mmCIF file of C-alpha atoms in Angstrom:
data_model
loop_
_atom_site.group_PDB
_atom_site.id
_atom_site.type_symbol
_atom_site.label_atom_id
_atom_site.label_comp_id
_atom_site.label_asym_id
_atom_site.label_seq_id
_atom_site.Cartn_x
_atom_site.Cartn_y
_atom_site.Cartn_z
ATOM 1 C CA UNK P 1 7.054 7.765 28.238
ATOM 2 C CA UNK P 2 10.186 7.172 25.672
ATOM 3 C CA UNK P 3 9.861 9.507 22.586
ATOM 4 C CA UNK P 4 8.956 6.870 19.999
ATOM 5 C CA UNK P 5 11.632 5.836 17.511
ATOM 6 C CA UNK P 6 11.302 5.986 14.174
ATOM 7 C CA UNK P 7 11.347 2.760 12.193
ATOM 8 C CA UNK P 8 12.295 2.202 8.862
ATOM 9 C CA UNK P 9 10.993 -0.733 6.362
ATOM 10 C CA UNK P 10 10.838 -1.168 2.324
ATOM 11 C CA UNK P 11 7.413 -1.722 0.663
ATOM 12 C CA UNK P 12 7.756 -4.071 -2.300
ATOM 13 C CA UNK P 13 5.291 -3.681 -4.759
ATOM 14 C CA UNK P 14 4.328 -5.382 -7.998
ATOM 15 C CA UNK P 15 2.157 -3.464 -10.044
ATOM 16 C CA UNK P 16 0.798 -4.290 -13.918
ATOM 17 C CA UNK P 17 0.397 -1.807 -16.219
ATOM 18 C CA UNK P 18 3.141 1.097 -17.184
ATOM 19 C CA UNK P 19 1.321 3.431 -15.265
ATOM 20 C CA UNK P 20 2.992 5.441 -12.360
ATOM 21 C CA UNK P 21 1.488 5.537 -9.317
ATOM 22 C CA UNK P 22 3.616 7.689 -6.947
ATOM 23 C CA UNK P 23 1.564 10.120 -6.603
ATOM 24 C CA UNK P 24 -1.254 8.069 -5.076
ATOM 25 C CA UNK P 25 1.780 6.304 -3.294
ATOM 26 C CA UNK P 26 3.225 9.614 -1.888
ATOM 27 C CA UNK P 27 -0.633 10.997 -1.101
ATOM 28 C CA UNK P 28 -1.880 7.655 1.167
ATOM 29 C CA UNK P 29 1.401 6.847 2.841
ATOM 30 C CA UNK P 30 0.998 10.971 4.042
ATOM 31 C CA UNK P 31 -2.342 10.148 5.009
ATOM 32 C CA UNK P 32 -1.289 7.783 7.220
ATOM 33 C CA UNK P 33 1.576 9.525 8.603
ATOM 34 C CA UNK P 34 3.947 7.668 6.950
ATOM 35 C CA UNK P 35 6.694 9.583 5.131
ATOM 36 C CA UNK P 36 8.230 8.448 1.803
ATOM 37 C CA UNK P 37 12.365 8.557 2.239
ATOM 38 C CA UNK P 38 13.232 7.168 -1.124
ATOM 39 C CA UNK P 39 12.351 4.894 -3.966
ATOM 40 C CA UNK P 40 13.467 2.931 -6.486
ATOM 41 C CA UNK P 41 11.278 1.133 -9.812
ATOM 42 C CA UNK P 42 11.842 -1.290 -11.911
ATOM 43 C CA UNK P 43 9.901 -1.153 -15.589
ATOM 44 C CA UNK P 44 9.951 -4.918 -17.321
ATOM 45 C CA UNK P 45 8.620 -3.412 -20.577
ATOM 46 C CA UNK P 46 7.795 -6.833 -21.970
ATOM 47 C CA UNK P 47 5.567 -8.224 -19.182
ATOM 48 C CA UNK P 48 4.062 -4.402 -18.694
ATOM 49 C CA UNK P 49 4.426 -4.181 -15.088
ATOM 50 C CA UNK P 50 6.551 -1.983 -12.474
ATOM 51 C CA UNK P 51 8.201 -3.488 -9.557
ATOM 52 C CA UNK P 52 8.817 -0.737 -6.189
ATOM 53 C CA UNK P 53 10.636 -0.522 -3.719
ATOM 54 C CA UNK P 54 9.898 2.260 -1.411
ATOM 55 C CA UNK P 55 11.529 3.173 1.397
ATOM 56 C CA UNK P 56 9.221 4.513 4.341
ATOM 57 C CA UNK P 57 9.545 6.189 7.729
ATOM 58 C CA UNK P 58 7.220 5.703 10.414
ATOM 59 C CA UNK P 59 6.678 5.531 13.891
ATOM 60 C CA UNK P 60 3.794 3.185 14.457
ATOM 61 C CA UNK P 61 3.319 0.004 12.474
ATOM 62 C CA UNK P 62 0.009 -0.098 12.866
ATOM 63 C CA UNK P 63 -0.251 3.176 10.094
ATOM 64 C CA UNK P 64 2.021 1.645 7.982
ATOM 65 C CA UNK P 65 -0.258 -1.479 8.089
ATOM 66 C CA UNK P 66 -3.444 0.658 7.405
ATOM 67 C CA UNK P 67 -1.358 2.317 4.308
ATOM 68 C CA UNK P 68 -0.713 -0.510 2.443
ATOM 69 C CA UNK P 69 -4.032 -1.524 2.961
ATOM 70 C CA UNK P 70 -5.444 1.607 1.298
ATOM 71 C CA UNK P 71 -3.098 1.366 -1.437
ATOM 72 C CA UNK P 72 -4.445 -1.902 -2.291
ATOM 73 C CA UNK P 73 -7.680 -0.650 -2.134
ATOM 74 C CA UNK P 74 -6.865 2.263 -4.283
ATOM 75 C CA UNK P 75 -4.598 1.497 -6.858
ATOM 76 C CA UNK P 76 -5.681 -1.007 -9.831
ATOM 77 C CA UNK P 77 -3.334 -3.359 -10.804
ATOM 78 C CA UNK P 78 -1.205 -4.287 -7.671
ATOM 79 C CA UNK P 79 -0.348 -7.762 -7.724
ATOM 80 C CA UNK P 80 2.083 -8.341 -5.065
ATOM 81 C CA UNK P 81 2.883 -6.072 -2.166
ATOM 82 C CA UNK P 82 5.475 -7.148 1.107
ATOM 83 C CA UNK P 83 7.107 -5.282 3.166
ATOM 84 C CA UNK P 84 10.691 -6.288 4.435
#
């Protein structure tokens, strides 16, 4: 079998409140042995909400898939998530 290549994708993430969640970020996408390469956020002080965008490494999808999933199930207040 070929060593499996890493991928590389962006989650997007919408999130009200001004709350920071990276640390429940950084602790499922571990879980799920997905690793955390950089990120970037976005405060809209008016509207009270952060946008994300975090920058992942993985090597199967499925885990990423699973991730998100538990993030949504985890963290209040996400309105939007995509990857891309």
């Amino acid at each position: 079998g070929e060593m499996e290549k890493d991928k590389y994708m962006t989650i997007k993430m919408l999130i009200s409140g001004q709350e920071h969640f990276l640390d429940n970020i950084k602790n499922i996408l571990e879980k799920n042995s997905v690793k955390l390469q950089n990120y970037k956020f976005e405060k809209d002080v008016q509207k009270k909400e952060i946008v994300y965008d975090i920058n992942v490494k993985f090597k199967d999808e499925k885990m990423l898939v699973l991730a998100t999933e538990d993030m949504i199930k985890t963290i209040k207040g996400i309105k939007r998530l995509g990857l891309e």
